């Protein structure tokens, strides 16, 4: 790890303006030549686009020290401040750089291992995440559990020093290309709800793991079903104590809604700008109802930006992550609907089933309020844990 940490150094003496210039210049100079073609590629509903080229691009990022920049230097990161991480994600989005392929490892698992893993976990897995040599997926949801993570039934039993895993996961993003998964499994069969769950690191390339793609409304298949049938992983590859994985799993979800959301909002702003341009070209902006919706969308974007900026680095005790998820998911789903309204009748046509960007935006954004914790779950969290209201009755 020391060799990895020493390759790039930190940014201790770099002003934020200087850092922004450095990021912007590097992206301009490197999103050129062979990598010019990957600009704008990938993203929700479009993960199939130029996937191998995007992996090559991300490994180029890694060799130049632009992956995992917020990780501590001793773990292979660059020790960037919170402000600098925000700047990087904003400039990355403004440069129309391709959607990241290793974000699950970098933004979810890596910080989890830094906070909860052992030295052996960090030494084994962090270098491969930083170099983009190992890709990860997240195995949380199940067909019978939905957004209720505490209701998972996938089980793991310690046999001859290995965890043996049986069960099914669903809606697993990029499982078909992942080398490893972090899996929530019930390791105490007598337990219920949050107790008795463990957070396991499981290799995907083994006979006991079957991945089946789920065809989406967009026609693509970045989500998958994952079946574990006697899959095995080493007994030491449990993060935190066995049976106490709930806190680790919740911490991972908190990392998921970190600084990268501000870069996400730059992408949202580009989508809104495209829709406004179309509205002016086709005359939709002359309709006062449409014009008001465009203005409200712009206001909503500014509200999201202000909220995200004001809550970054907070403790999360006041439901900030749930509020943020509600804000952006509901707004983005509405933007997809607005896009179809602005485009008008042509939005219903897709010659040869070849969807354009706005059609993919509309179709995929229907899922925004479901994945990552549905709107209903987020409202329950806010009501029960922040406002102290009575728990919803469970059937």
XYZ file of C-alpha atoms in Angstrom:
395
model
C 0.000 0.000 0.000
C 2.858 2.388 0.686
C 4.035 2.164 -2.920
C 0.548 2.917 -4.189
C 0.154 5.821 -1.786
C 3.456 7.342 -2.772
C 2.827 7.453 -6.506
C 0.806 10.631 -6.605
C 0.953 12.436 -3.284
C -1.744 14.665 -1.840
C -3.002 18.159 -2.467
C -2.019 19.789 0.806
C -0.625 22.957 -0.807
C -3.098 23.227 -3.673
C -5.767 25.926 -3.643
C -9.213 24.909 -4.815
C -8.936 27.201 -7.858
C -5.607 25.669 -8.806
C -7.032 22.194 -8.302
C -10.032 22.968 -10.530
C -7.710 24.232 -13.252
C -5.557 21.113 -12.953
C -8.538 18.780 -13.239
C -10.071 20.725 -16.131
C -6.797 20.836 -18.080
C -6.094 17.141 -17.552
C -9.563 16.122 -18.739
C -9.310 18.392 -21.797
C -5.912 16.973 -22.754
C -6.813 13.326 -22.129
C -10.359 13.086 -23.475
C -8.776 13.265 -26.892
C -7.206 10.934 -29.406
C -8.239 7.353 -28.745
C -10.410 8.434 -25.804
C -12.363 11.148 -27.643
C -14.927 8.558 -28.723
C -15.901 7.657 -25.153
C -17.154 11.145 -24.268
C -20.738 11.015 -23.098
C -20.874 7.216 -23.204
C -22.551 5.053 -20.583
C -24.772 5.924 -17.660
C -28.158 4.691 -16.442
C -29.857 2.649 -19.133
C -26.747 2.925 -21.310
C -24.120 0.923 -19.445
C -23.619 -1.287 -22.499
C -22.137 1.600 -24.481
C -18.404 1.258 -25.250
C -17.912 -0.713 -22.038
C -14.439 -2.068 -22.822
C -13.265 1.363 -23.970
C -14.621 2.912 -20.772
C -12.701 0.352 -18.714
C -9.553 1.327 -20.624
C -10.304 5.009 -19.959
C -10.805 4.399 -16.261
C -7.538 2.485 -16.003
C -5.909 5.473 -17.672
C -7.479 7.631 -14.950
C -5.998 5.265 -12.371
C -2.484 5.393 -13.810
C -2.667 9.181 -13.635
C -3.911 9.149 -10.049
C -7.489 10.282 -10.681
C -9.347 7.369 -9.115
C -10.195 7.154 -5.405
C -8.973 10.731 -4.874
C -10.855 11.112 -1.593
C -9.287 8.040 -0.007
C -6.482 8.654 2.492
C -3.021 8.611 0.934
C -1.995 5.596 3.014
C -4.717 3.542 1.320
C -3.819 4.497 -2.246
C -5.877 7.669 -2.564
C -4.827 11.275 -2.985
C -6.166 12.666 0.270
C -8.279 15.267 -1.533
C -10.414 17.516 0.633
C -14.199 17.361 0.460
C -14.220 20.549 -1.624
C -11.670 19.104 -4.044
C -13.666 15.900 -4.421
C -16.724 17.979 -5.312
C -14.666 19.922 -7.848
C -13.391 16.734 -9.459
C -16.870 15.266 -9.876
C -18.224 18.552 -11.221
C -15.426 18.982 -13.753
C -15.645 15.330 -14.770
C -19.332 15.793 -15.564
C -18.789 19.153 -17.317
C -16.143 17.547 -19.551
C -18.791 15.009 -20.642
C -16.424 12.264 -19.552
C -17.845 8.724 -19.783
C -19.847 7.160 -16.976
C -17.616 5.361 -14.502
C -17.449 1.559 -14.536
C -15.784 0.989 -11.147
C -17.859 3.359 -9.032
C -19.331 0.550 -6.907
C -15.883 -0.461 -5.739
C -14.484 3.049 -5.448
C -17.405 4.878 -3.882
C -19.143 2.122 -1.905
C -16.883 -0.757 -0.975
C -13.571 1.085 -0.707
C -14.744 3.563 1.957
C -16.491 0.682 3.760
C -13.276 -1.339 3.952
C -11.331 1.713 5.081
C -13.825 2.255 7.902
C -14.692 -1.334 8.896
C -12.306 -3.758 7.197
C -9.208 -5.420 8.577
C -5.678 -4.584 7.484
C -5.737 -7.781 5.446
C -8.961 -6.742 3.683
C -7.534 -3.350 2.811
C -4.226 -4.774 1.582
C -5.989 -7.379 -0.560
C -8.755 -5.315 -2.164
C -8.024 -1.579 -2.161
C -5.189 -1.692 -4.727
C -7.359 -3.594 -7.237
C -10.181 -1.095 -6.794
C -7.883 1.900 -7.243
C -6.265 0.418 -10.366
C -9.633 -0.733 -11.807
C -8.285 -4.266 -12.138
C -11.173 -5.718 -10.108
C -14.799 -4.679 -10.575
C -17.453 -5.035 -7.872
C -21.217 -5.363 -7.559
C -23.589 -4.951 -4.618
C -25.798 -7.911 -3.653
C -28.440 -6.501 -1.305
C -31.992 -6.723 -2.712
C -33.922 -9.980 -2.963
C -37.169 -10.966 -4.724
C -38.977 -11.442 -1.405
C -37.460 -8.478 0.391
C -37.573 -5.540 -2.028
C -36.255 -2.435 -0.316
C -36.558 -4.081 3.110
C -32.938 -5.137 3.531
C -33.598 -6.553 6.996
C -35.875 -9.195 5.446
C -33.191 -10.908 3.357
C -33.181 -14.699 3.389
C -29.932 -15.506 1.549
C -27.990 -17.626 4.034
C -24.327 -18.305 4.679
C -22.945 -21.103 6.839
C -19.354 -21.478 8.001
C -18.158 -24.919 6.820
C -14.519 -26.056 6.935
C -13.299 -22.488 7.160
C -15.403 -21.164 4.255
C -18.708 -19.348 4.123
C -21.095 -21.403 1.976
C -23.805 -19.188 0.508
C -27.269 -20.065 -0.804
C -29.968 -17.698 -2.006
C -30.966 -15.205 -4.667
C -30.304 -11.507 -5.181
C -31.970 -9.220 -7.706
C -31.482 -5.816 -9.389
C -27.723 -6.300 -9.095
C -26.104 -3.611 -11.231
C -23.215 -4.779 -13.444
C -23.098 -8.250 -11.860
C -22.415 -9.692 -15.322
C -19.040 -7.918 -15.487
C -18.104 -7.967 -11.776
C -15.186 -9.937 -10.378
C -16.391 -9.655 -6.756
C -19.565 -8.879 -4.826
C -20.279 -7.648 -1.325
C -23.207 -9.713 -0.119
C -25.605 -9.323 2.792
C -26.469 -12.802 4.064
C -28.090 -14.255 7.159
C -25.431 -16.171 9.077
C -27.571 -16.862 12.144
C -30.605 -18.847 10.961
C -32.416 -18.240 14.262
C -32.158 -14.464 13.914
C -34.739 -12.027 12.646
C -34.661 -8.613 11.003
C -31.414 -6.655 11.512
C -29.721 -9.174 13.789
C -27.772 -12.097 12.432
C -26.780 -10.523 9.105
C -23.195 -10.538 7.845
C -21.370 -8.532 5.193
C -19.390 -10.962 3.020
C -16.923 -10.448 0.154
C -17.605 -13.112 -2.468
C -15.819 -13.960 -5.753
C -18.253 -13.950 -8.677
C -16.271 -16.187 -11.036
C -17.103 -19.584 -9.519
C -19.405 -22.505 -10.240
C -21.723 -21.652 -7.349
C -22.692 -18.262 -8.820
C -25.126 -17.821 -11.729
C -25.898 -14.395 -13.220
C -29.006 -13.849 -15.352
C -29.632 -10.483 -17.043
C -32.918 -8.642 -16.558
C -34.158 -6.931 -19.712
C -35.217 -3.381 -18.849
C -37.653 -0.923 -20.438
C -34.666 0.597 -22.206
C -33.925 -2.734 -23.875
C -30.611 -3.010 -22.053
C -29.631 -5.367 -19.230
C -27.365 -3.709 -16.698
C -29.448 -5.172 -13.848
C -29.229 -8.875 -13.068
C -30.482 -11.721 -10.938
C -27.712 -13.478 -9.030
C -28.162 -17.032 -7.743
C -25.885 -18.467 -5.052
C -25.954 -22.262 -4.968
C -23.248 -23.417 -2.596
C -21.018 -20.478 -3.521
C -17.992 -20.187 -1.271
C -15.753 -17.484 0.106
C -12.964 -17.520 2.652
C -14.061 -17.399 6.281
C -11.972 -14.270 6.861
C -13.792 -12.312 4.146
C -16.468 -10.945 6.453
C -16.423 -7.202 7.107
C -17.154 -6.439 10.736
C -18.194 -9.151 13.137
C -20.281 -12.078 11.854
C -23.941 -11.443 12.587
C -23.395 -7.692 12.955
C -23.300 -6.662 9.324
C -26.315 -4.362 9.452
C -24.309 -1.331 10.576
C -21.702 -2.007 7.883
C -24.412 -2.308 5.216
C -26.005 0.970 6.306
C -22.621 2.714 6.240
C -22.149 1.557 2.637
C -25.485 3.128 1.678
C -24.350 6.363 3.300
C -21.164 6.371 1.215
C -23.294 5.802 -1.890
C -24.895 9.217 -1.448
C -21.668 11.190 -1.045
C -19.864 13.880 -3.000
C -20.429 12.197 -6.373
C -24.060 13.344 -6.213
C -22.917 16.892 -6.999
C -21.285 15.644 -10.174
C -24.512 13.777 -10.912
C -26.337 17.096 -10.694
C -24.077 18.596 -13.353
C -25.263 15.793 -15.617
C -28.850 16.599 -14.652
C -28.242 20.235 -15.579
C -26.975 19.187 -19.014
C -30.103 17.094 -19.554
C -32.317 20.030 -18.564
C -30.368 22.357 -20.867
C -30.907 19.962 -23.781
C -34.632 19.880 -23.060
C -34.825 23.684 -22.876
C -33.016 23.963 -26.238
C -35.501 21.573 -27.840
C -38.413 23.513 -26.332
C -37.158 26.724 -27.930
C -36.539 25.051 -31.300
C -39.894 23.281 -31.613
C -41.987 26.034 -30.017
C -42.936 24.089 -26.884
C -41.489 26.918 -24.777
C -44.236 29.206 -26.109
C -46.765 27.196 -24.094
C -46.992 28.945 -20.690
C -47.644 25.624 -18.903
C -44.517 24.027 -20.387
C -42.508 27.170 -19.708
C -43.535 27.101 -16.045
C -42.537 23.426 -15.774
C -39.114 24.211 -17.224
C -38.658 27.001 -14.701
C -39.746 24.741 -11.840
C -37.278 22.111 -12.999
C -34.494 24.716 -12.929
C -35.523 25.791 -9.413
C -35.605 22.164 -8.269
C -32.073 21.662 -9.548
C -30.874 24.683 -7.569
C -32.616 23.383 -4.439
C -30.878 20.001 -4.802
C -27.521 21.702 -5.228
C -28.023 23.872 -2.149
C -29.174 20.955 -0.011
C -26.358 18.655 -1.098
C -23.743 21.349 -0.510
C -25.067 22.156 2.949
C -25.214 18.546 4.148
C -21.961 17.097 2.787
C -19.776 15.797 5.564
C -22.651 15.690 8.044
C -23.241 12.892 10.521
C -26.364 11.604 8.749
C -28.279 11.552 12.034
C -31.033 13.756 10.633
C -31.927 11.712 7.577
C -29.906 13.810 5.122
C -29.232 10.840 2.838
C -32.936 9.956 2.689
C -33.962 13.552 1.977
C -31.318 13.816 -0.741
C -32.486 10.584 -2.379
C -36.099 11.774 -2.326
C -35.134 15.116 -3.861
C -33.058 13.908 -6.773
C -35.023 10.752 -7.597
C -38.395 12.527 -7.713
C -36.942 15.481 -9.624
C -35.190 13.289 -12.193
C -38.241 11.132 -12.812
C -40.200 14.332 -13.404
C -37.522 15.542 -15.804
C -37.985 12.412 -17.914
C -41.721 13.105 -18.089
C -41.071 16.745 -18.990
C -38.699 15.672 -21.766
C -41.430 13.617 -23.408
C -43.905 16.482 -23.081
C -41.482 18.910 -24.730
C -40.574 16.561 -27.592
C -44.243 15.811 -28.192
C -45.552 13.082 -30.495
C -42.097 12.065 -31.838
C -41.179 10.946 -28.307
C -43.436 7.922 -28.816
C -41.507 6.743 -31.880
C -38.289 4.708 -31.811
C -37.347 3.546 -35.331
C -35.829 0.053 -35.229
C -36.162 0.142 -31.413
C -33.226 2.577 -31.340
C -34.019 4.868 -28.417
C -32.522 8.342 -28.290
C -31.021 9.880 -25.148
C -34.221 11.541 -23.954
C -36.291 8.404 -24.486
C -33.764 6.449 -22.419
C -33.881 9.204 -19.810
C -37.651 8.888 -19.551
C -37.764 5.095 -19.418
C -34.869 4.571 -17.019
C -35.847 7.417 -14.693
C -39.048 5.530 -13.883
C -36.784 3.389 -11.692
C -35.097 6.314 -9.924
C -37.714 6.383 -7.174
C -37.376 2.627 -6.598
C -33.710 1.568 -6.659
C -31.320 2.548 -3.908
C -34.240 2.579 -1.457
C -37.707 3.471 -2.736
C -39.384 6.794 -1.995
C -41.722 5.008 0.402
C -38.798 3.551 2.359
C -37.056 6.947 2.494
C -40.203 8.602 3.855
C -40.531 5.898 6.520
C -36.918 6.458 7.572
C -37.475 10.205 7.895
C -40.772 9.741 9.734
C -39.565 7.130 12.209
C -35.903 7.967 12.804
C -35.923 11.745 12.417
C -39.432 12.889 13.323
C -40.018 10.147 15.928
C -43.380 9.111 14.518
C -44.782 5.625 15.306
C -43.439 2.792 13.199
C -45.574 1.643 10.312
C -47.526 -1.500 11.170
C -45.895 -4.599 9.701
C -48.051 -7.369 8.297
